[in-house]
Coordinates of C-alpha atoms in Angstrom, one line a residue:
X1 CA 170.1 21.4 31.4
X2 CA 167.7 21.4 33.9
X3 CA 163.8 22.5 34.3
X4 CA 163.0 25.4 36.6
X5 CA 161.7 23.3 38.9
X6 CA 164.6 21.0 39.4
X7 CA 166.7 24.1 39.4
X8 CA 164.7 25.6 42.0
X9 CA 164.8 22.7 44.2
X10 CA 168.7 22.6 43.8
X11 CA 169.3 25.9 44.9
X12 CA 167.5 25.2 48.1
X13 CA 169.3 21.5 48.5
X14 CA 172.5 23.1 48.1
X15 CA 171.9 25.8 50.2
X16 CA 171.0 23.4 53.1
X17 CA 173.3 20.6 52.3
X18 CA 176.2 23.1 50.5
X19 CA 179.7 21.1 52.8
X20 CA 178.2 17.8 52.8
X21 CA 177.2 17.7 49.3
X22 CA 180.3 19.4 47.6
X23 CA 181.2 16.3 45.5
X24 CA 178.1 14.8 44.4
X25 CA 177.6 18.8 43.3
X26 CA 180.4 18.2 40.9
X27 CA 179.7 14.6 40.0
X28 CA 176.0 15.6 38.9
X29 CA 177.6 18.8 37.0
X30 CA 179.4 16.5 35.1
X31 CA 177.0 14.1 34.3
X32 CA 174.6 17.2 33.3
X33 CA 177.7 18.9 30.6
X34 CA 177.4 15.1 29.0
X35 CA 173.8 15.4 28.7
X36 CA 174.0 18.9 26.7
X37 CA 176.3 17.6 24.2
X38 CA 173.7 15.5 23.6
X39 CA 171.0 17.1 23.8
X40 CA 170.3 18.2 20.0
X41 CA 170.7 14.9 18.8
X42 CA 168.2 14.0 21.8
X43 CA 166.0 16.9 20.8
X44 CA 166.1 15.4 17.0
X45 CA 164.8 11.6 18.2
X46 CA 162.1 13.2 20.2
X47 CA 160.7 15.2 16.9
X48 CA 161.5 11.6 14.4
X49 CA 159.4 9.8 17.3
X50 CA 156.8 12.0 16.8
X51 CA 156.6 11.8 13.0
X52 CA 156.6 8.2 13.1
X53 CA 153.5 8.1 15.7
X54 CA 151.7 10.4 13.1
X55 CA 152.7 8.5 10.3
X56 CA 151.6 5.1 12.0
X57 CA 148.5 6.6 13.1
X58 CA 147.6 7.8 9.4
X59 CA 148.1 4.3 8.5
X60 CA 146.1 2.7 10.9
X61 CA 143.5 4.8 10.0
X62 CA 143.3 4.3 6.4
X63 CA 143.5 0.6 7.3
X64 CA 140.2 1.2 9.4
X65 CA 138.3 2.8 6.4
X66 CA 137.6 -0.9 5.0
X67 CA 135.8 -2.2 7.9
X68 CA 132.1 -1.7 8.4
X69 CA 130.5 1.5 10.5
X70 CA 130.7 -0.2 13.3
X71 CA 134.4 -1.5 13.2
X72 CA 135.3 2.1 12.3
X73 CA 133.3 3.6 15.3
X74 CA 135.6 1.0 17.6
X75 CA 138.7 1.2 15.9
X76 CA 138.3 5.4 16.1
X77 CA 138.1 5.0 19.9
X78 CA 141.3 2.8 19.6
X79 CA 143.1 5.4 17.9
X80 CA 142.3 7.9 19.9
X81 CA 143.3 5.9 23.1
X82 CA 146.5 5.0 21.4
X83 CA 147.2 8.8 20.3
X84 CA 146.4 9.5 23.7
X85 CA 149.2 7.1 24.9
X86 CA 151.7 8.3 22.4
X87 CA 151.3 11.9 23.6
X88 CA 151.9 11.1 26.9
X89 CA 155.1 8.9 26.2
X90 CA 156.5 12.1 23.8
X91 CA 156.2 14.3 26.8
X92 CA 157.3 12.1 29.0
X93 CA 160.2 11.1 27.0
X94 CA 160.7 14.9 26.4
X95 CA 160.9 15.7 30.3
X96 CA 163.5 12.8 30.6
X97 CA 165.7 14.6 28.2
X98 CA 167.7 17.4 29.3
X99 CA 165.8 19.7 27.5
X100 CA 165.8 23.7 28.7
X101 CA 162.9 24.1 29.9
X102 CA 161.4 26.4 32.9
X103 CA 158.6 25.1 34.2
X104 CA 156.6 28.0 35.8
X105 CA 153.1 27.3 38.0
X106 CA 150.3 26.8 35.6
X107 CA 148.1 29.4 35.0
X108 CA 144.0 28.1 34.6
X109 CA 143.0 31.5 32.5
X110 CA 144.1 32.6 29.3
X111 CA 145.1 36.0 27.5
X112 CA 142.5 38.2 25.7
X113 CA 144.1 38.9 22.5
X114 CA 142.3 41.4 19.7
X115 CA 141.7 40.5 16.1
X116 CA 142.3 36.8 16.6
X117 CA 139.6 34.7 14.5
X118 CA 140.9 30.8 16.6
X119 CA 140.7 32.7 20.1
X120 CA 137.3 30.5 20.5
X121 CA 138.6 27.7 19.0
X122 CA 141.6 27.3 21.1
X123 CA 141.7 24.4 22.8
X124 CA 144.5 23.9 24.6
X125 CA 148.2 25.5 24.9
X126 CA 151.1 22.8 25.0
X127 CA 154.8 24.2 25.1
X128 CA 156.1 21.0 24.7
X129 CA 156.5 18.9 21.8
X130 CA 155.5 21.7 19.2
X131 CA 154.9 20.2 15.6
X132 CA 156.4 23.4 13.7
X133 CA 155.0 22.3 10.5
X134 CA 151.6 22.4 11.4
X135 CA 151.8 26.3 12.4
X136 CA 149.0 28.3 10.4
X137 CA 149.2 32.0 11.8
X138 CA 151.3 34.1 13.9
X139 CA 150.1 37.9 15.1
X140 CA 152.2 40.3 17.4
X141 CA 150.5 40.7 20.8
X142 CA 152.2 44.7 22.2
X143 CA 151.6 44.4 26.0
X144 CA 153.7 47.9 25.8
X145 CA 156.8 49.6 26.8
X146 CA 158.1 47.8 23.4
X147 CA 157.5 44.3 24.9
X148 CA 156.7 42.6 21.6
X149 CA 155.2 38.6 21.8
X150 CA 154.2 36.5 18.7
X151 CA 150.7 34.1 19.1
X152 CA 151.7 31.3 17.0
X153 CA 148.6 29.3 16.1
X154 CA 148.7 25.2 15.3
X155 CA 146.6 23.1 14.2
X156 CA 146.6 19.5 14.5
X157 CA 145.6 16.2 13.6
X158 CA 142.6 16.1 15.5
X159 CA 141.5 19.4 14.3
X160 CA 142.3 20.8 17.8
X161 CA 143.9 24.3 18.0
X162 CA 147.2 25.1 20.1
X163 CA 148.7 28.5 20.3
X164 CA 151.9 29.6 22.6
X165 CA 153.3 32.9 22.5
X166 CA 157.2 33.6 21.2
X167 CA 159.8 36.0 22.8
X168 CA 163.2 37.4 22.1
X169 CA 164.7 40.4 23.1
X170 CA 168.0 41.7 23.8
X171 CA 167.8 41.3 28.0
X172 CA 166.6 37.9 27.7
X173 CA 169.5 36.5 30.6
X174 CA 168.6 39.3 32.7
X175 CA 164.7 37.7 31.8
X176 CA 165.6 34.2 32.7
X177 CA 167.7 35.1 35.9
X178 CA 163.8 37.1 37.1
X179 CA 162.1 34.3 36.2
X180 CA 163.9 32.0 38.3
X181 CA 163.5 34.2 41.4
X182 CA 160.1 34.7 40.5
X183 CA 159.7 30.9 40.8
X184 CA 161.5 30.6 43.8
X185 CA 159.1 33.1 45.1
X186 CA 155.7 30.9 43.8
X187 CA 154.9 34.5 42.1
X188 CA 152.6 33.9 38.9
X189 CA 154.3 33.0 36.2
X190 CA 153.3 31.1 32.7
X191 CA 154.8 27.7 32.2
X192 CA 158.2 28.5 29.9
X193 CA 160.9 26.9 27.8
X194 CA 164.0 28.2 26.4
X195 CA 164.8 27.6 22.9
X196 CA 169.0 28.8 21.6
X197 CA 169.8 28.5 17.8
X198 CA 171.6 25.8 18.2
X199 CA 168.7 23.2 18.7
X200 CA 167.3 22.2 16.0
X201 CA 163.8 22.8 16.7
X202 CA 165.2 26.2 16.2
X203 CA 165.7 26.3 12.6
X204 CA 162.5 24.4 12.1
X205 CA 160.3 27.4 13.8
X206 CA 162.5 30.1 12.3
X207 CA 161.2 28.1 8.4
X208 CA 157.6 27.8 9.9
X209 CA 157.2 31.3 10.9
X210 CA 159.3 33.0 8.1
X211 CA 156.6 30.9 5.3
X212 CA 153.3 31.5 6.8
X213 CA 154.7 35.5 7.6
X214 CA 155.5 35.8 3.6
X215 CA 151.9 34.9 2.9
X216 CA 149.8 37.1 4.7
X217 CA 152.2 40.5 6.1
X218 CA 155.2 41.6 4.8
X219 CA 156.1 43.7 7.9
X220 CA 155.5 41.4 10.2
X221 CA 157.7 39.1 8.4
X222 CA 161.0 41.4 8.3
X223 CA 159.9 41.7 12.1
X224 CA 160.4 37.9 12.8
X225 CA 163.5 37.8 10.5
X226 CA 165.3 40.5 13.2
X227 CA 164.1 38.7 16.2
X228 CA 165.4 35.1 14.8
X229 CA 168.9 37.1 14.5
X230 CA 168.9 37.4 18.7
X231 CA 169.4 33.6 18.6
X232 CA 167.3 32.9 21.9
X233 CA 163.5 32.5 22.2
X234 CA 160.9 32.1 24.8
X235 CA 158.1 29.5 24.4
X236 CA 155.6 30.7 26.3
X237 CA 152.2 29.1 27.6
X238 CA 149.2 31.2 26.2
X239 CA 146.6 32.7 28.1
X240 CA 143.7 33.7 27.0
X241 CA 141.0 36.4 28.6
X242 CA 143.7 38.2 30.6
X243 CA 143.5 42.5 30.3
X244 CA 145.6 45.1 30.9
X245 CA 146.0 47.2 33.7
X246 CA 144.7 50.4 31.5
X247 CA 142.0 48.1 29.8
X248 CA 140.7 47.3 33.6
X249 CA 137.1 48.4 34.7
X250 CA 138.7 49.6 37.7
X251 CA 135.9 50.4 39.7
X252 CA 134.4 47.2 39.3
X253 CA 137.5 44.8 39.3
X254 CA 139.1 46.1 42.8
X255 CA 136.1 46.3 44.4
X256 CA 134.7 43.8 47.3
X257 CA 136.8 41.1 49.1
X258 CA 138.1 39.8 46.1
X259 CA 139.4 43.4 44.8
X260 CA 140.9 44.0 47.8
X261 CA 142.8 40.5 47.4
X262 CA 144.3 42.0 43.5
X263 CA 145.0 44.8 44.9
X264 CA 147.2 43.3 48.0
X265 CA 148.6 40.8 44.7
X266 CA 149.8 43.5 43.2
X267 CA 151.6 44.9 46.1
X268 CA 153.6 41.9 45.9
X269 CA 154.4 42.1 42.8
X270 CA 155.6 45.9 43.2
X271 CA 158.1 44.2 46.1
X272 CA 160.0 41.9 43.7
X273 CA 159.9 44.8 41.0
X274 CA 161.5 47.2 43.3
X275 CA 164.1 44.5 44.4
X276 CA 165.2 43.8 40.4
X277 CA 164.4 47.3 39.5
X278 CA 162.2 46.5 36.8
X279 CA 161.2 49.7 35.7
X280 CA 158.9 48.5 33.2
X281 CA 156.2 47.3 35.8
X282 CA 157.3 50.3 38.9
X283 CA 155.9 53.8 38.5
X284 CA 156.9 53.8 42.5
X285 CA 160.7 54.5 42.9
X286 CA 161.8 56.0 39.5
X287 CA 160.1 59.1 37.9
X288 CA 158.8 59.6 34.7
X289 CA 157.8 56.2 34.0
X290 CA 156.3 55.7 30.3
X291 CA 154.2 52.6 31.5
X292 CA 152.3 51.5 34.9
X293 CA 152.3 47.9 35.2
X294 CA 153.2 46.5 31.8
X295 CA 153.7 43.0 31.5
X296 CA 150.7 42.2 34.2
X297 CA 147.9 40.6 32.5
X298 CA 144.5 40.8 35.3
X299 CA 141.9 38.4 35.4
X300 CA 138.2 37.9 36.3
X301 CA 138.9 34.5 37.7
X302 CA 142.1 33.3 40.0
X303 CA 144.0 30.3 39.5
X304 CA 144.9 27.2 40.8
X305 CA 147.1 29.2 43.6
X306 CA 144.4 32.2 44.2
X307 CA 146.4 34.3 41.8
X308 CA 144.1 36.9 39.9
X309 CA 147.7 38.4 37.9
X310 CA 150.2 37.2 35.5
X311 CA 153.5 38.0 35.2
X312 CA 154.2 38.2 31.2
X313 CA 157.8 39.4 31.4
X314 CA 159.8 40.7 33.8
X315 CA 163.1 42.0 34.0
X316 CA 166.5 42.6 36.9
X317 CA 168.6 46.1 36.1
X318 CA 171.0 46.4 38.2
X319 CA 173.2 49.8 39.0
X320 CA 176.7 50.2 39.0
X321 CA 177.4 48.9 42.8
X322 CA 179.9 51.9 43.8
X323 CA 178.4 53.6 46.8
X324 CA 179.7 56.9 44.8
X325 CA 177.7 56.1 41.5
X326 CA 174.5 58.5 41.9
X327 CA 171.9 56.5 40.5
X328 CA 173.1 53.5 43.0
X329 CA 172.9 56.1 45.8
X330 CA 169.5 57.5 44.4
X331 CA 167.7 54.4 43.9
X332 CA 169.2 52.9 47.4
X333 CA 167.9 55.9 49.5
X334 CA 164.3 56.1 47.9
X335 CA 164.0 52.3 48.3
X336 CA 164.9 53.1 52.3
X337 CA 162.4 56.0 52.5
X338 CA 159.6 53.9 51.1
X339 CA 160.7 50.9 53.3
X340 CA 160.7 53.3 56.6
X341 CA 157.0 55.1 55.6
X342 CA 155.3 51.6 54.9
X343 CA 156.6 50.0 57.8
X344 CA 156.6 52.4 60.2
X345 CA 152.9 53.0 59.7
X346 CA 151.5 50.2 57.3
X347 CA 147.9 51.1 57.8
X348 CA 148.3 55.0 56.4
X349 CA 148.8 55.3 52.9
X350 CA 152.4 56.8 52.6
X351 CA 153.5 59.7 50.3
X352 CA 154.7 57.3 47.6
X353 CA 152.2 55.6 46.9
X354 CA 149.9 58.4 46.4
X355 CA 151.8 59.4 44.2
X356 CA 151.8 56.4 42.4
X357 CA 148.5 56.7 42.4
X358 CA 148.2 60.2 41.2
X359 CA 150.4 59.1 38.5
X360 CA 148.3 56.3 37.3
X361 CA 145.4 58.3 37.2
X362 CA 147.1 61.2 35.1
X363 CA 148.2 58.6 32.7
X364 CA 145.3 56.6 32.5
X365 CA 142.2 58.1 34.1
X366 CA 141.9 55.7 36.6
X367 CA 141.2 56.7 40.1
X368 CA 142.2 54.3 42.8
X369 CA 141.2 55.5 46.4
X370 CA 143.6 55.7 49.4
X371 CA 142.2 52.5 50.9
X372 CA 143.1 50.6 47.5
X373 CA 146.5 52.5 47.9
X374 CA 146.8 51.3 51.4
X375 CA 145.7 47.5 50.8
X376 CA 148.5 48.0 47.6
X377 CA 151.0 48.9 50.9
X378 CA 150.2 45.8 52.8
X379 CA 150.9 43.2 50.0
X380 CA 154.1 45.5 49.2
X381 CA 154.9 44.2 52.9
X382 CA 153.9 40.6 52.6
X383 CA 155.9 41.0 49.6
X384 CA 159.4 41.9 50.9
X385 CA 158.7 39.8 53.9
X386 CA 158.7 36.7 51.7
X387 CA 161.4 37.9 49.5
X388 CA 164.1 37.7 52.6
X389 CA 162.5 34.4 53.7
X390 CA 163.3 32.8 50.3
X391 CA 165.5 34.9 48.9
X392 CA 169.5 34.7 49.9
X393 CA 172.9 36.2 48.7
X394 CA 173.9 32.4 48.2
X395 CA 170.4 31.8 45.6
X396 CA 171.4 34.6 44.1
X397 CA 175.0 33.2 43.1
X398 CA 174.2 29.9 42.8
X399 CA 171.2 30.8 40.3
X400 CA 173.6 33.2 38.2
X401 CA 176.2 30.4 37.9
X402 CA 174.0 27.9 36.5
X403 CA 172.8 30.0 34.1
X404 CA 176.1 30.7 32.8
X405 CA 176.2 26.9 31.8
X406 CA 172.6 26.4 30.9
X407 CA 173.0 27.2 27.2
X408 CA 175.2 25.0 24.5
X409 CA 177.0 27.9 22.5
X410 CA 176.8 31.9 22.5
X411 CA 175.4 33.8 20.0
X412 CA 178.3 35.4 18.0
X413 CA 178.1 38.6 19.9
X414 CA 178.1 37.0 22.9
X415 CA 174.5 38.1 24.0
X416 CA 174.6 35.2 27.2
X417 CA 177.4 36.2 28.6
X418 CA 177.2 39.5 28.2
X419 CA 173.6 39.6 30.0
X420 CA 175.2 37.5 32.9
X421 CA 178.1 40.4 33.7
X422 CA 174.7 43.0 33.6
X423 CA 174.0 41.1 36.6
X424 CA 175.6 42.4 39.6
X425 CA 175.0 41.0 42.7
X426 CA 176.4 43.3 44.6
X427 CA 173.4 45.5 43.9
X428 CA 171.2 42.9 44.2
X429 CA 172.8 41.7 47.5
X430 CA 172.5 45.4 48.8
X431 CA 169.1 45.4 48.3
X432 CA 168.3 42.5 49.5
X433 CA 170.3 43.6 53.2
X434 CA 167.9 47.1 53.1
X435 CA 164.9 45.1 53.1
X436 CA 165.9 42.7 55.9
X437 CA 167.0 46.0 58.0
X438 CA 163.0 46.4 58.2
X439 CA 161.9 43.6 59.0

């Protein structure tokens, strides 16, 4: 089991080293199928480790409470250098171990999230090494079109407050398989870790969240008991202060140089959307779409990368790859038609996207102007333009065959595999061919 980023940097080894490399391929392959068989019993030492730090911690400090005040003001700052220490070793003993974890670019801003009383007090959000025992509320956070996260809330020793965000769902392959491209890409993602049934930090969340749900709402805790039963979760970094795109003070946050720059961010974004048809975050090629931009959270400040957007969830649906199907030939020809107006003439605003902007404001009352629909064309071109200079038929493959081995066991429907055999990457490859013909 690999992170994102050594997955990442694999598929672009390979690619350039695929003939020379062909038996140490196999030869690591092996040596990672003997790390996933152990990898729960791996999982297990890491969370014993951690106890015992507590536990000798605790000690320590009771120890400490005979000395004098100023004993205890030097043996504090001992503690907390040691805790320090011991931190660092868990995570770094935790990135040693095979663990499944997708490590996504870091985002410096957080999400806004209503009625929470600790969104003040948060202090930090740390996906790794959770203590599921020391969990003292969980909310839902509804970003829309049904896309349902939990803020799970922890508090530790040090009365310091942690939250991450949780997410299942019934596409959560097709999720993954996004999520990988999307890192290939450098698009802005939150840092993320898978988490199958068959781990036992599994069934230690599924107790935490089930108790502290019993206490305080009944709904929300039948809610968590179907979502356990889909056997995979996301562990998501939290972020707070991010808003919607329909909670947006439009007129304010796409105006001057730096409104420009979202607005040209979000073209990009539209690019990789229309290349997975995510139809959850693309009122541009289908019609009728319930939601514009779902899943984006918008922020005042960029981060690290000069990214003022998040990408919450996103999403690959791929078509039935028969030329003779007629929503493959439907989506295909619009995706050319849009392609051949923004190209053609990238500095006038084509007929899509003012409709797309017609249908935003219809739905939402907000009123871009032609220029913000044009700057939305350019990054829609930067966008495409870096998706065929990343993005190849072979990285497509070679990303969908290691997921097919990245978890231990299937849920007893078979929801991993299943997902896998959604993805067809004929459609994808397709796609991928239409948008180098333009460039």
């Amino acid at each position: 089991m690999k992170t994102i980023k050594e997955l990442k940097n694999n598929l672009f080894f390979e690619k350039k080293n695929k003939k020379k490399n062909n038996n140490n391929n196999i030869e690591k392959n092996t040596t990672n199928n003997n790390s996933n068989s152990n990898l729960k019993n791996e999982n297990k030492n890491v969370i014993e480790n951690n106890n015992n730090n507590n536990n000798n911690n605790n000690n320590n400090n009771n120890n400490n409470n005979n000395n004098n005040n100023n004993n205890n003001n030097n043996n504090n700052n001992n503690n907390n250098n040691n805790n320090n220490n011991n931190n660092n070793n868990n995570y770094n003993n935790l990135e040693n171990k095979n663990n499944i974890e997708f490590n996504k670019n870091n985002i410096d801003n957080s999400i806004n999230v209503n009625n929470n009383s600790y969104a003040q007090m948060i202090q930090y959000s740390n996906i790794h090494c959770i203590d599921w025992s020391s969990l003292i509320s969980v909310h839902k956070l509804d970003l829309g079109s049904s896309n349902i996260f939990l803020v799970a809330t922890f508090l530790n020793n040090s009365c310091e407050y942690n939250q991450v965000l949780l997410k299942s769902s019934t596409t959560i392959v097709q999720e993954v398989y996004a999520s990988v491209l999307e890192s290939i890409l450098m698009l802005p993602i939150p840092e993320m870790r898978l988490l199958e049934f068959s781990n036992d930090e599994y069934l230690q969340m599924s107790r935490s969240l089930l108790t502290i749900s019993s206490k305080t709402n009944r709904s929300l805790h039948d809610y968590i008991k179907l979502e356990l039963l889909k056997s995979f979760f996301l562990i998501m970094e939290y972020a707070p202060n991010g808003k919607s795109f329909k909670d947006l003070d439009y007129k304010e946050y796409f105006s001057g140089y730096s409104g420009e720059k979202k607005l040209n961010q979000l073209g990009q974004v539209i690019a990789f959307d229309i290349f997975c048809n995510n139809s959850d975050r693309l009122p541009l090629i289908w019609d009728n779409v319930s939601s514009h931009f779902s899943n984006i959270l918008f922020y005042d400040i960029p981060n690290r990368n000069g990214w003022y957007i998040s990408l919450m969830n996103s999403n690959v649906t791929c078509i039935n790859n028969s030329s003779f199907t007629i929503g493959y030939r439907k989506y295909i020809t619009r995706v050319k038609s849009l392609f051949y107006s923004i190209f053609k003439r990238p500095n006038i605003e084509s007929n899509q996207i003012k409709k797309m902007r017609e249908s935003i404001s219809k739905s939402y009352k907000i009123n871009l102007s032609s220029s913000s629909g044009i700057s939305i064309q350019r990054g829609l071109i930067q966008g495409v333009q870096l998706i065929i200079s990343r993005i190849s038929i072979s990285i497509l493959t070679d990303t969908k065959e290691k997921l097919r081995h990245l978890v231990k066991i299937d849920s007893t429907i078979n929801a991993w595999k299943k997902g896998l055999d959604s993805i067809h990457l004929p459609f994808l490859s397709d796609l991928l061919e239409t948008m180098v013909l333009f460039c």
